[in-house]
mmCIF file of C-alpha atoms in Angstrom:
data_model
loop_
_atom_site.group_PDB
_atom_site.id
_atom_site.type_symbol
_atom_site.label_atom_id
_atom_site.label_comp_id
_atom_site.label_asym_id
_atom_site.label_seq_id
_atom_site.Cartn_x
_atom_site.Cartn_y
_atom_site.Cartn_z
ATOM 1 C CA UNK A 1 8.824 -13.948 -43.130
ATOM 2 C CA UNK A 2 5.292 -13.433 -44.471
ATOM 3 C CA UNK A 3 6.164 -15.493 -47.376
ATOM 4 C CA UNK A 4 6.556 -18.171 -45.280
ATOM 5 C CA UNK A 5 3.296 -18.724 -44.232
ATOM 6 C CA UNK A 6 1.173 -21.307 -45.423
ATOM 7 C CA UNK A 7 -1.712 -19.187 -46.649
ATOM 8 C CA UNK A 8 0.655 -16.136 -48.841
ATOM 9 C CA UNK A 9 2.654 -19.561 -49.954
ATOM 10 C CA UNK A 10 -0.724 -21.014 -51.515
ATOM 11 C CA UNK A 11 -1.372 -17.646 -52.856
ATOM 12 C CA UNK A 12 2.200 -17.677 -54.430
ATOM 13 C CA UNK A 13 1.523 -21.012 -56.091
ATOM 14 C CA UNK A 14 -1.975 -20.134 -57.109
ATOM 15 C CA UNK A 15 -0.287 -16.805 -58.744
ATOM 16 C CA UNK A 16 2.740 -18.399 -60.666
ATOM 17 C CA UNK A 17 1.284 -22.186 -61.868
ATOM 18 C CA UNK A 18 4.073 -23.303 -59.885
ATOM 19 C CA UNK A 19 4.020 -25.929 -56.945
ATOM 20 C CA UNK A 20 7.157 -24.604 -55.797
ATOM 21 C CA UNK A 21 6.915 -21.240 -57.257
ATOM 22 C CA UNK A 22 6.972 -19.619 -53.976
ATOM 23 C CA UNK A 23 10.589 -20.975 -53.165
ATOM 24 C CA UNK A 24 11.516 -18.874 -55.936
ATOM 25 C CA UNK A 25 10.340 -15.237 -54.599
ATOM 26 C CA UNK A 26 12.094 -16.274 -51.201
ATOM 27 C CA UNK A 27 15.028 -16.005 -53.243
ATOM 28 C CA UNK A 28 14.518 -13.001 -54.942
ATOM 29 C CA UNK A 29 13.587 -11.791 -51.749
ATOM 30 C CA UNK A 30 16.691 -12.950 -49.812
ATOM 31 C CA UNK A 31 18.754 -11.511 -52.894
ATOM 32 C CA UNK A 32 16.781 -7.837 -52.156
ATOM 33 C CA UNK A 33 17.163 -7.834 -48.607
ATOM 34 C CA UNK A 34 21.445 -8.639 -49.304
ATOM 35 C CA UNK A 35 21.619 -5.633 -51.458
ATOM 36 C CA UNK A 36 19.849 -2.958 -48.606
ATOM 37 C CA UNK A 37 22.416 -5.019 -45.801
ATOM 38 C CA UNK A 38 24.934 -4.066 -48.465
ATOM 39 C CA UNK A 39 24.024 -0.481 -48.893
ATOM 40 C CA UNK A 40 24.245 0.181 -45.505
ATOM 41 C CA UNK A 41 27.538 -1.506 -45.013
ATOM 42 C CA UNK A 42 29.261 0.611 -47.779
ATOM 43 C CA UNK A 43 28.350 4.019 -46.320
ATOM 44 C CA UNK A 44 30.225 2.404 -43.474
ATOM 45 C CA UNK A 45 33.337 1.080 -45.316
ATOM 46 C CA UNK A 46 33.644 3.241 -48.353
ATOM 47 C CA UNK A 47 36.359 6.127 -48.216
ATOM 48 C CA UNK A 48 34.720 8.378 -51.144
ATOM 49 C CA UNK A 49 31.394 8.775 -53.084
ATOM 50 C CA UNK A 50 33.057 7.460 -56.145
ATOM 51 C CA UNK A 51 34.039 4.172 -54.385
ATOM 52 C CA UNK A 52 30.491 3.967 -52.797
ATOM 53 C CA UNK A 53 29.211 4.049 -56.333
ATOM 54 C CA UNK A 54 31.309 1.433 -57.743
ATOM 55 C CA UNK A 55 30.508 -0.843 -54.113
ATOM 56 C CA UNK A 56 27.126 -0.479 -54.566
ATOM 57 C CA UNK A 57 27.057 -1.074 -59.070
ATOM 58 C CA UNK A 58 29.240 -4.084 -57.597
ATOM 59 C CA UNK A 59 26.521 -5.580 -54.795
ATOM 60 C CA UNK A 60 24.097 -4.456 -57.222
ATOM 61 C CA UNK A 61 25.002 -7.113 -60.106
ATOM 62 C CA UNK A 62 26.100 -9.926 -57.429
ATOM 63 C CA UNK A 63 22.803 -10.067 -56.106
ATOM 64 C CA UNK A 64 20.952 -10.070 -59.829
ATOM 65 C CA UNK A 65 23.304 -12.565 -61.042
ATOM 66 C CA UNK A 66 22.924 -14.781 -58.065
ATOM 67 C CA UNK A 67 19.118 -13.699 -57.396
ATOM 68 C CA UNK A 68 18.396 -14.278 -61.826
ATOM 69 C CA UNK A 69 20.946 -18.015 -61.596
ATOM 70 C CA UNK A 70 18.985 -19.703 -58.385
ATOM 71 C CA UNK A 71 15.531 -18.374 -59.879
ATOM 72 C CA UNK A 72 16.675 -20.042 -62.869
ATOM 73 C CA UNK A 73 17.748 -23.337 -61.463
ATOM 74 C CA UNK A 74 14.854 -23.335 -59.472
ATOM 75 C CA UNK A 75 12.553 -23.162 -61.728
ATOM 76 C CA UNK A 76 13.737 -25.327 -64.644
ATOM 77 C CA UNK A 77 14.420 -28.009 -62.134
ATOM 78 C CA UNK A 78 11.766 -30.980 -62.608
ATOM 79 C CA UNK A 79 8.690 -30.002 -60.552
ATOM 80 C CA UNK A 80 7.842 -32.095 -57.700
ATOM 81 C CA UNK A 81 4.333 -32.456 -55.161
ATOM 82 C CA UNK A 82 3.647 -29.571 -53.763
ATOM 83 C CA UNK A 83 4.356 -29.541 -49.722
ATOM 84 C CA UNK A 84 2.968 -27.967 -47.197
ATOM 85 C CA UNK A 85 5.413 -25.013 -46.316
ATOM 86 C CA UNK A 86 9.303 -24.309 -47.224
ATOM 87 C CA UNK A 87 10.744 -26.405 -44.103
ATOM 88 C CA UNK A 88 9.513 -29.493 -45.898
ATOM 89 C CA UNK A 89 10.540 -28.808 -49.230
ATOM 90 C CA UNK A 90 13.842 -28.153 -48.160
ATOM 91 C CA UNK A 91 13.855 -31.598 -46.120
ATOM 92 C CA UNK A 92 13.043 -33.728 -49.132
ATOM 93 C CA UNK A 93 14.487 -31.516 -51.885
ATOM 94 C CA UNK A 94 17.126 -29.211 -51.100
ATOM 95 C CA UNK A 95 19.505 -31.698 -51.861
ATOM 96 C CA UNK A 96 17.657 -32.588 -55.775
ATOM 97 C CA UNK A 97 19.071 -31.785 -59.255
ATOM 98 C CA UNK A 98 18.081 -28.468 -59.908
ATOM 99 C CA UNK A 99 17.032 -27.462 -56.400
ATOM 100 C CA UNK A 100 20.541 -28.022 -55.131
ATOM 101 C CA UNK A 101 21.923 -25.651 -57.369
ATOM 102 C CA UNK A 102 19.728 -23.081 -56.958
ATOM 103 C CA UNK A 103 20.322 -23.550 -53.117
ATOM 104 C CA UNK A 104 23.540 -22.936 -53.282
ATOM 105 C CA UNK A 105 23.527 -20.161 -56.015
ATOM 106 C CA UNK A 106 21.091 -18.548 -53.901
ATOM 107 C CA UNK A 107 23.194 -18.739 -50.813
ATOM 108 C CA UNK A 108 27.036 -17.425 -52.149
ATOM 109 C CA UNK A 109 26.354 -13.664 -52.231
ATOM 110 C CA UNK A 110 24.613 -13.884 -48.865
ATOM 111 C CA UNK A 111 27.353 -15.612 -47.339
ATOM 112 C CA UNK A 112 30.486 -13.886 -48.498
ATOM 113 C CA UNK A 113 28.355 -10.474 -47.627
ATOM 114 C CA UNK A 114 27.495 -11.584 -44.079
ATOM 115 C CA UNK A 115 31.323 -12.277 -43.997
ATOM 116 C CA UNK A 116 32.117 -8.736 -44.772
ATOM 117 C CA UNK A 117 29.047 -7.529 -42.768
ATOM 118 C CA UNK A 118 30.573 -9.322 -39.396
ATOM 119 C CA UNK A 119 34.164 -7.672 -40.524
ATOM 120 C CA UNK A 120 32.612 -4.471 -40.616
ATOM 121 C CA UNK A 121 30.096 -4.041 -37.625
ATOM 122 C CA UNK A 122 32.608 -5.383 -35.634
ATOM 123 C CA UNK A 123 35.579 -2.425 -36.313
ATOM 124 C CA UNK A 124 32.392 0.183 -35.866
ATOM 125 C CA UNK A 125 31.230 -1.057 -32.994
ATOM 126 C CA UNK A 126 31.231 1.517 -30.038
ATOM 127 C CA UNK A 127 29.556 1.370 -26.818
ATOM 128 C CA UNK A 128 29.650 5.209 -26.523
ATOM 129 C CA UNK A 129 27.370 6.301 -29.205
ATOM 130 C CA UNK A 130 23.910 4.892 -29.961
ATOM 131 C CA UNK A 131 24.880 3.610 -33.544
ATOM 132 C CA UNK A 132 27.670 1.819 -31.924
ATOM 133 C CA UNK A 133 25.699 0.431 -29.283
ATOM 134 C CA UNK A 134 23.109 -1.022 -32.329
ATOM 135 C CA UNK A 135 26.173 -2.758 -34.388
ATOM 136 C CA UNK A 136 27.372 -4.490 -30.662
ATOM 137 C CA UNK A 137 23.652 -6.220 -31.566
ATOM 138 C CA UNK A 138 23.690 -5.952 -35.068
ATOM 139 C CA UNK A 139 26.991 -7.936 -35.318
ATOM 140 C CA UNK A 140 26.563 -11.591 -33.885
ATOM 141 C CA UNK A 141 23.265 -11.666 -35.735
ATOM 142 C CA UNK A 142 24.896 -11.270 -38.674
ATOM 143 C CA UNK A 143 27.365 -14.073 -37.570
ATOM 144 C CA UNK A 144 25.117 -15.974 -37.172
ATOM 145 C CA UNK A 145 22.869 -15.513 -40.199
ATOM 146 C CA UNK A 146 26.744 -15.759 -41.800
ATOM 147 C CA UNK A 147 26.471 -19.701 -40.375
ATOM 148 C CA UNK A 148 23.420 -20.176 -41.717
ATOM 149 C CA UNK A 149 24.426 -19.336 -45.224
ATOM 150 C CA UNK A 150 27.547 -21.419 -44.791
ATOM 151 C CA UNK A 151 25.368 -24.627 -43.344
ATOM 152 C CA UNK A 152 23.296 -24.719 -46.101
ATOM 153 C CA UNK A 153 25.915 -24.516 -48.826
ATOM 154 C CA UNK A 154 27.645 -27.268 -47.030
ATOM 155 C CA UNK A 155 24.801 -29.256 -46.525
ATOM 156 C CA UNK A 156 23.192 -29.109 -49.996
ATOM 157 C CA UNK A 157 26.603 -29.392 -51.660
ATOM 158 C CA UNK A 158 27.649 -32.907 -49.285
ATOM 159 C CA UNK A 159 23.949 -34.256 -49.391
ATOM 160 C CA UNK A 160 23.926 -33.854 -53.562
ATOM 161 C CA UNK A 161 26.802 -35.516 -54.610
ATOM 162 C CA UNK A 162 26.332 -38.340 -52.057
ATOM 163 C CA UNK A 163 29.155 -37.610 -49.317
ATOM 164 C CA UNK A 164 26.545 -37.618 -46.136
ATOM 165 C CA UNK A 165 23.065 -38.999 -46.117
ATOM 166 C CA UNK A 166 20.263 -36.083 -46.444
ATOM 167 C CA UNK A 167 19.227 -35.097 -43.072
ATOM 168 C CA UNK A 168 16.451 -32.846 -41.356
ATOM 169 C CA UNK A 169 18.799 -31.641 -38.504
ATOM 170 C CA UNK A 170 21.121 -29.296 -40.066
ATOM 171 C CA UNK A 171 17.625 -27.635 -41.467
ATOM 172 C CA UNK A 172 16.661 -27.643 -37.584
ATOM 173 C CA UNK A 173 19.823 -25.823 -36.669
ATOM 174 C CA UNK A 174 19.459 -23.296 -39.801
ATOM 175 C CA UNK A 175 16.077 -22.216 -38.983
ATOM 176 C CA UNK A 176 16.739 -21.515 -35.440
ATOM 177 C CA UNK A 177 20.004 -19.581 -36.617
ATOM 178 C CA UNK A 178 17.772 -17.953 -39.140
ATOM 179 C CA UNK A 179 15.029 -16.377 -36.544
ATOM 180 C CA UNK A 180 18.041 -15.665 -33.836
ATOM 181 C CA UNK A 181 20.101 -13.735 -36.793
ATOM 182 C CA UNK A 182 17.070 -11.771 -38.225
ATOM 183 C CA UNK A 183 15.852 -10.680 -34.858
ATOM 184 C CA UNK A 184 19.326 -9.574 -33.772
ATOM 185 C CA UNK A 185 19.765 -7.910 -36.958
ATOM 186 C CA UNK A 186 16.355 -5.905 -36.430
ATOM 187 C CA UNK A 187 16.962 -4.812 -33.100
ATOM 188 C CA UNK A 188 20.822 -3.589 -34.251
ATOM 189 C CA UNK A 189 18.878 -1.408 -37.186
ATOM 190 C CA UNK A 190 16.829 -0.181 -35.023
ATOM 191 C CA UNK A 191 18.842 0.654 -31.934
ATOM 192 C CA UNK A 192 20.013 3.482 -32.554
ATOM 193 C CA UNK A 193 16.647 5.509 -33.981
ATOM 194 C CA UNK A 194 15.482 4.314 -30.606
ATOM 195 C CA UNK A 195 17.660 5.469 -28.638
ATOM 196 C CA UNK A 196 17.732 9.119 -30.085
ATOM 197 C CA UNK A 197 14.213 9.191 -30.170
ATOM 198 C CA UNK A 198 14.364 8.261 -26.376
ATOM 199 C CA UNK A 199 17.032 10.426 -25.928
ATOM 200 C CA UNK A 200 15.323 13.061 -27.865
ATOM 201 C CA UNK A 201 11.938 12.414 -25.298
ATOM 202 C CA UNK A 202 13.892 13.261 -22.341
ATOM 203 C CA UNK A 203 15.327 16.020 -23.443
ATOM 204 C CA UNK A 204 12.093 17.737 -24.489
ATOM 205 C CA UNK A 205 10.349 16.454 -21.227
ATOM 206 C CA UNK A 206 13.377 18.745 -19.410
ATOM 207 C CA UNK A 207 12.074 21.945 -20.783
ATOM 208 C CA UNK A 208 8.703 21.367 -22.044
ATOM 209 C CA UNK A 209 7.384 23.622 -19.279
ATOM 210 C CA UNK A 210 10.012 26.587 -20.077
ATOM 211 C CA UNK A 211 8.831 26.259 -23.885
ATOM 212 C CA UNK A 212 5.469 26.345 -23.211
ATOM 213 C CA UNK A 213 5.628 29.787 -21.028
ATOM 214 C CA UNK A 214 8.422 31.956 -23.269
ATOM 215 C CA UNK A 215 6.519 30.853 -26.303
ATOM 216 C CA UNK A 216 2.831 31.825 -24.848
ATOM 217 C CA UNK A 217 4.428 35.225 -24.298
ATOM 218 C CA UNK A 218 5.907 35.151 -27.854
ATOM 219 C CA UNK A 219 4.642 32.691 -29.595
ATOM 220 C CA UNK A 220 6.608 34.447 -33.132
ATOM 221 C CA UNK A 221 9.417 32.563 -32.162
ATOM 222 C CA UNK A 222 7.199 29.450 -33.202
ATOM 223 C CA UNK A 223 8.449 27.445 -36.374
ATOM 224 C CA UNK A 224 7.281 24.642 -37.668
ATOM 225 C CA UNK A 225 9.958 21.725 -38.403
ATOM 226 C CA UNK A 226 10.125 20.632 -41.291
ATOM 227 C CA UNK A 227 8.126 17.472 -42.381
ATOM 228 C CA UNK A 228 10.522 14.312 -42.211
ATOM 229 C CA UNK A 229 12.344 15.540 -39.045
ATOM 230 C CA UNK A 230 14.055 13.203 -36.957
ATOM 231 C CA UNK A 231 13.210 13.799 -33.350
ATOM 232 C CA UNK A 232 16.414 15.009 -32.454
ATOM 233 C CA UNK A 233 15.949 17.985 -35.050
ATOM 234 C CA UNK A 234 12.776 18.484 -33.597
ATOM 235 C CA UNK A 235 13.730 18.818 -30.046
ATOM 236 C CA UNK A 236 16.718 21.559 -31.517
ATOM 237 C CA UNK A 237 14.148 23.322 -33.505
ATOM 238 C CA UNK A 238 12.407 24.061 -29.867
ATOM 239 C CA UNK A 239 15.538 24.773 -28.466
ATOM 240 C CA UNK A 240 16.028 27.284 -30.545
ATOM 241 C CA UNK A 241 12.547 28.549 -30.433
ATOM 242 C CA UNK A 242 13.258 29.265 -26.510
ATOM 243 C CA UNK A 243 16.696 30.843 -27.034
ATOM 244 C CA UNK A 244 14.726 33.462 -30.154
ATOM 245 C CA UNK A 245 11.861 33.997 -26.818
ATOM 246 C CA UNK A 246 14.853 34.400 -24.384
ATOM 247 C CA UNK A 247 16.552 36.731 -26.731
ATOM 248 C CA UNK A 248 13.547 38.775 -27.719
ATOM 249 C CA UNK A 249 12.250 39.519 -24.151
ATOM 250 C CA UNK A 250 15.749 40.129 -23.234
ATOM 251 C CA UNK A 251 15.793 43.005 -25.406
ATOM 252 C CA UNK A 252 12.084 44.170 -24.273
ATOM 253 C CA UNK A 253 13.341 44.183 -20.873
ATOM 254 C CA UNK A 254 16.313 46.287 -21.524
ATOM 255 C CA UNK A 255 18.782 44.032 -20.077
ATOM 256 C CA UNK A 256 22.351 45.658 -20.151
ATOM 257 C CA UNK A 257 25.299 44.446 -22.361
ATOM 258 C CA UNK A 258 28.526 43.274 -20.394
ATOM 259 C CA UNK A 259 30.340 39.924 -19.352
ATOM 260 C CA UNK A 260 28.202 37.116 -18.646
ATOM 261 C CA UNK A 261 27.763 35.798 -14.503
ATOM 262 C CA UNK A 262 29.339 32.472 -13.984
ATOM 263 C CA UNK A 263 27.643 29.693 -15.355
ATOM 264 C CA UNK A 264 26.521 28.062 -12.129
ATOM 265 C CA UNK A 265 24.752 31.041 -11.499
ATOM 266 C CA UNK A 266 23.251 31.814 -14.443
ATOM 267 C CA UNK A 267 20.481 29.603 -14.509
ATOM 268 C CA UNK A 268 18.980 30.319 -11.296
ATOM 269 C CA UNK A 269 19.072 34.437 -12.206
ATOM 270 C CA UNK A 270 17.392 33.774 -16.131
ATOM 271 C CA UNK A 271 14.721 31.451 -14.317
ATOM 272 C CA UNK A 272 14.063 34.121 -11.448
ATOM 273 C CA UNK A 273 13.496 36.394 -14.101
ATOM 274 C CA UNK A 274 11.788 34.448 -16.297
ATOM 275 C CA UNK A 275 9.489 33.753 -13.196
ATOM 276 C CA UNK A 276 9.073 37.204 -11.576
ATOM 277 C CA UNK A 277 9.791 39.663 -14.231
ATOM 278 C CA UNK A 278 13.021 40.614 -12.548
ATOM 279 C CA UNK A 279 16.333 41.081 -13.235
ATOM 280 C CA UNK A 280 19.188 40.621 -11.348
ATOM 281 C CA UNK A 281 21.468 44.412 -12.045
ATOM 282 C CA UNK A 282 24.249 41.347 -12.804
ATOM 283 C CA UNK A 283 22.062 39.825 -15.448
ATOM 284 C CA UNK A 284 23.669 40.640 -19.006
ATOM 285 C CA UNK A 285 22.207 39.726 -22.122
ATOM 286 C CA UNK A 286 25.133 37.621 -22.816
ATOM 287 C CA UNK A 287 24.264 35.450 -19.582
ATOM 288 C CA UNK A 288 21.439 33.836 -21.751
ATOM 289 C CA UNK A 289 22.865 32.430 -24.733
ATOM 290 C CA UNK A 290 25.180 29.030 -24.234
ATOM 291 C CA UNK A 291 28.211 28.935 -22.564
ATOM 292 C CA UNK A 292 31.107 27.864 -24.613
ATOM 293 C CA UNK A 293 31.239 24.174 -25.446
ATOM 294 C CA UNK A 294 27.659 24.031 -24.459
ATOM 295 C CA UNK A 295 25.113 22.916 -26.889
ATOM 296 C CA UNK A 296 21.534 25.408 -27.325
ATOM 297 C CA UNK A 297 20.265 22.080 -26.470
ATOM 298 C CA UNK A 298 21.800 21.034 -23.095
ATOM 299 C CA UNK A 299 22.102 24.622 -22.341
ATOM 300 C CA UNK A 300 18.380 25.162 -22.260
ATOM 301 C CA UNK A 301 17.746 21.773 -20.562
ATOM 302 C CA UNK A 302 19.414 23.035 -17.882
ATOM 303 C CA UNK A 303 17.680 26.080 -17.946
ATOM 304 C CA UNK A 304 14.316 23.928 -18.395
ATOM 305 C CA UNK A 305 15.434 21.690 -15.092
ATOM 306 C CA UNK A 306 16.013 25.120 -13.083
ATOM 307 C CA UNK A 307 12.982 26.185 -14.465
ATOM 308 C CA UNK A 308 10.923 23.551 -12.907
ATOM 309 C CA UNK A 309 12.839 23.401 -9.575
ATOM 310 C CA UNK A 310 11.731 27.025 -9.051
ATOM 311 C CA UNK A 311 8.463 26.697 -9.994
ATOM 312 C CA UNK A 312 7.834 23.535 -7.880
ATOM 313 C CA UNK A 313 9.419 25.353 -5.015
ATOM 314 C CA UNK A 314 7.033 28.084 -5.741
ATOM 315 C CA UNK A 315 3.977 26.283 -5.754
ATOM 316 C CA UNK A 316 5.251 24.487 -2.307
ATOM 317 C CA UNK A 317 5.901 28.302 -0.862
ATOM 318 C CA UNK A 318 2.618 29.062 -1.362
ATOM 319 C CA UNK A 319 0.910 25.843 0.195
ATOM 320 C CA UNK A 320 2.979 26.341 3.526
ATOM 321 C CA UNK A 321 1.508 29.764 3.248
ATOM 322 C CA UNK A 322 -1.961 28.655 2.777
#
């Protein structure tokens, strides 16, 4: 998209001694951003590392023979004025000897892929997990970026060998197909780190409070994550930091061994002894750690939640008092 504005296109020309020069990096460009689309469908489609390997050798040549063939059209194509910005070019010479061809070359591997890309998203999608949620967006951008491809092949192909008279509006309909797809497309990429780092927010909010007092009182159990963490590992690695505090005051307070108190009371009884020093006689070590099926993670947002019920009710005691 930077590439196609008027300034970087100047540059472009000014860089290559080419009027049109810059038409040619959209290309390679276009060709670049086909192979990462097609990376990321593979891991989806392909049943084995070996056949990802040979998917992605395969996408890999496709998009340098395609990419290398409309460069090379493109180029040794007789040079015309220079315009002012792509959308004109297009209108006057898209349709040219030379530019036609490396239109169309240019377009084929995008289009098939954006086929395959629709296929795919569409079987994945799944409104019950985030990545699912993302393709649901992800997919009709790709449609339509798949009818933008399609349009222009058409277009270029009927307009150069004479069947319809060259026209601006299918280029009007392309570039509004163009922005639509590629903004659609974002947002499905980018759905679902969103929504697990939102996800990922809320869950630290639950027990940020909880953290903050076991690991004052021990702060040993504090690890650093490691660089690069997503912030869904990050929120586990303090999970886990207030289960090693839970479990190490557990065993400074002595608490006895035996069967853990159901688990709609255990909550309240960890946070009243978290909160008063206490111990319920009923309290067992076991009582702390997650019940079955239950992630650390939930488990200790629920503890975090009970935590700050008490504590608000607490602080609310103590004003009536006052």
């Amino acid at each position: 998209m930077t590439v196609n504005l008027p300034l970087f296109e100047s540059l472009l020309r000014g860089a290559l001694g080419h009027s049109n020069g810059a038409g040619a990096v959209k290309m390679v460009l276009f060709s670049g951003i086909c192979f990462g689309a097609a990376i990321l469908v593979t891991d989806l489609m392909a049943p084995s590392d070996r056949r990802r390997a040979q998917l992605i050798r395969l996408h890999a040549l496709l998009s340098m023979v395609t990419a290398g063939g409309s460069v090379a059209f493109f180029l040794t194509a007789p040079e015309v004025p220079e315009q002012r910005d792509g959308y004109t070019f297009d209108d006057l010479y898209a349709h040219t000897p030379g530019y036609a061809e490396a239109g169309i070359t240019a377009m084929l591997y995008p289009f098939l892929l954006c086929i395959v890309v629709t296929i795919v998203t569409a079987g994945h999608a799944d409104t019950r997990t985030a990545t699912g949620r993302g393709l649901m967006v992800l997919c009709p951008g790709v449609f339509m970026l798949t009818a933008y491809a399609g349009m222009r092949i058409t277009y270029v192909l009927a307009a150069s060998t004479g069947a319809i008279d060259p026209t601006p509006r299918v280029f009007d309909i392309t570039q509004v197909l163009a922005l639509v797809g590629v903004l659609m497309v974002t947002i499905g990429v980018l759905w679902p780190t969103m929504a697990l780092w939102t996800a990922a927010r809320r869950a630290l909010r639950d027990f940020f409070e909880l953290h903050e007092v076991l690991t004052t009182r021990w702060p040993g159990v504090v690890r650093p994550s490691w660089k690069g963490s997503s912030a869904t590992d990050r929120v586990a690695d303090r999970a886990t930091e207030v289960m090693d505090a839970l479990s190490i005051a557990a065993q400074a307070a002595g608490l006895p061994h035996g069967a853990p108190i159901p688990e709609d009371e255990a909550p309240v009884a960890i946070v009243e002894w978290i909160l008063t020093g206490f111990a319920r006689e009923e309290l067992p070590q076991e009582a702390l750690g997650a019940p079955e099926g239950v992630s650390d993670v939930e488990w200790v947002r629920t503890l975090g939640v009970a935590f700050n019920t008490a504590r608000q009710e607490k602080l609310v005691a103590a004003d009536g008092d006052d």
